[in-house]
Amino acid sequence: MSTFAVGDEDFLLDGRPVRLLSGALHYFRVHEGHWEHRLGMLRAMGLDGVFAGVLTEEDAVLPEPVAGPAAVEL
């Protein structure tokens, strides 16, 4: 079985320095049907880990409601 440890300056896998690469997937911005493909792309980039945070209502930035008609200038 392999051993993983934290050294003074490196992560160590079986006593040898190893570099871990990680990325993020904002699953709430990607259609569920594309998740497998996106994860495959992250693996193809050589990433060892993926961060997928959980979006809560507190994280969501929603516009404040405005009374009256809306005008948009182009």
mmCIF file of C-alpha atoms in Angstrom:
data_model
loop_
_atom_site.group_PDB
_atom_site.id
_atom_site.type_symbol
_atom_site.label_atom_id
_atom_site.label_comp_id
_atom_site.label_asym_id
_atom_site.label_seq_id
_atom_site.Cartn_x
_atom_site.Cartn_y
_atom_site.Cartn_z
ATOM 1 C CA MET A 1 0.000 0.000 0.000
ATOM 2 C CA SER A 2 1.254 3.506 -0.836
ATOM 3 C CA THR A 3 1.968 6.105 1.830
ATOM 4 C CA PHE A 4 1.193 9.798 1.523
ATOM 5 C CA ALA A 5 2.804 12.420 3.761
ATOM 6 C CA VAL A 6 3.427 16.156 3.964
ATOM 7 C CA GLY A 7 7.127 17.019 3.872
ATOM 8 C CA ASP A 8 8.839 20.303 4.698
ATOM 9 C CA GLU A 9 8.394 21.640 1.158
ATOM 10 C CA ASP A 10 6.599 18.902 -0.795
ATOM 11 C CA PHE A 11 3.897 16.291 -0.647
ATOM 12 C CA LEU A 12 5.473 12.851 -0.499
ATOM 13 C CA LEU A 13 4.130 9.693 -2.110
ATOM 14 C CA ASP A 14 6.058 6.634 -0.971
ATOM 15 C CA GLY A 15 8.792 8.991 0.239
ATOM 16 C CA ARG A 16 9.219 10.744 -3.132
ATOM 17 C CA PRO A 17 8.136 14.344 -3.847
ATOM 18 C CA VAL A 18 4.927 14.556 -5.843
ATOM 19 C CA ARG A 19 3.078 17.551 -7.302
ATOM 20 C CA LEU A 20 -0.706 17.496 -7.042
ATOM 21 C CA LEU A 21 -2.737 19.485 -9.576
ATOM 22 C CA SER A 22 -6.342 20.403 -8.938
ATOM 23 C CA GLY A 23 -9.079 22.309 -10.743
ATOM 24 C CA ALA A 24 -12.661 23.361 -10.112
ATOM 25 C CA LEU A 25 -15.939 22.387 -11.725
ATOM 26 C CA HIS A 26 -18.876 24.718 -11.141
ATOM 27 C CA TYR A 27 -21.440 21.970 -11.618
ATOM 28 C CA PHE A 28 -24.325 24.419 -11.235
ATOM 29 C CA ARG A 29 -23.103 26.266 -14.368
ATOM 30 C CA VAL A 30 -22.769 23.097 -16.468
ATOM 31 C CA HIS A 31 -25.735 21.077 -17.719
ATOM 32 C CA GLU A 32 -25.826 17.708 -15.972
ATOM 33 C CA GLY A 33 -25.562 15.921 -19.306
ATOM 34 C CA HIS A 34 -22.100 17.492 -19.816
ATOM 35 C CA TRP A 35 -20.605 16.608 -16.399
ATOM 36 C CA GLU A 36 -18.954 13.365 -17.518
ATOM 37 C CA HIS A 37 -17.375 15.088 -20.519
ATOM 38 C CA ARG A 38 -16.098 18.024 -18.418
ATOM 39 C CA LEU A 39 -14.618 15.672 -15.807
ATOM 40 C CA GLY A 40 -12.947 13.751 -18.625
ATOM 41 C CA MET A 41 -11.454 17.011 -19.899
ATOM 42 C CA LEU A 42 -10.060 17.763 -16.440
ATOM 43 C CA ARG A 43 -8.505 14.285 -16.309
ATOM 44 C CA ALA A 44 -7.038 14.788 -19.801
ATOM 45 C CA MET A 45 -5.404 17.995 -18.522
ATOM 46 C CA GLY A 46 -3.599 15.867 -15.945
ATOM 47 C CA LEU A 47 -5.461 17.036 -12.868
ATOM 48 C CA ASP A 48 -5.349 14.822 -9.784
ATOM 49 C CA GLY A 49 -8.340 16.362 -7.988
ATOM 50 C CA VAL A 50 -11.455 18.417 -8.617
ATOM 51 C CA PHE A 51 -13.118 20.947 -6.328
ATOM 52 C CA ALA A 52 -16.894 21.076 -6.672
ATOM 53 C CA GLY A 53 -18.262 23.501 -4.099
ATOM 54 C CA VAL A 54 -21.895 23.511 -3.050
ATOM 55 C CA LEU A 55 -23.834 26.631 -4.007
ATOM 56 C CA THR A 56 -26.245 27.849 -1.337
ATOM 57 C CA GLU A 57 -28.813 30.623 -1.343
ATOM 58 C CA GLU A 58 -26.366 32.756 0.646
ATOM 59 C CA ASP A 59 -23.832 32.434 -2.202
ATOM 60 C CA ALA A 60 -26.288 33.441 -4.913
ATOM 61 C CA VAL A 61 -26.218 37.094 -5.934
ATOM 62 C CA LEU A 62 -29.708 38.011 -7.041
ATOM 63 C CA PRO A 63 -30.724 41.425 -8.354
ATOM 64 C CA GLU A 64 -32.969 43.504 -6.161
ATOM 65 C CA PRO A 65 -36.534 43.797 -7.491
ATOM 66 C CA VAL A 66 -37.334 47.171 -9.058
ATOM 67 C CA ALA A 67 -40.835 48.581 -9.261
ATOM 68 C CA GLY A 68 -42.108 49.917 -12.574
ATOM 69 C CA PRO A 69 -41.199 49.215 -16.204
ATOM 70 C CA ALA A 70 -37.651 48.249 -17.072
ATOM 71 C CA ALA A 71 -35.773 50.201 -19.732
ATOM 72 C CA VAL A 72 -32.669 48.899 -21.448
ATOM 73 C CA GLU A 73 -30.447 51.170 -23.491
ATOM 74 C CA LEU A 74 -28.539 49.563 -26.346
#
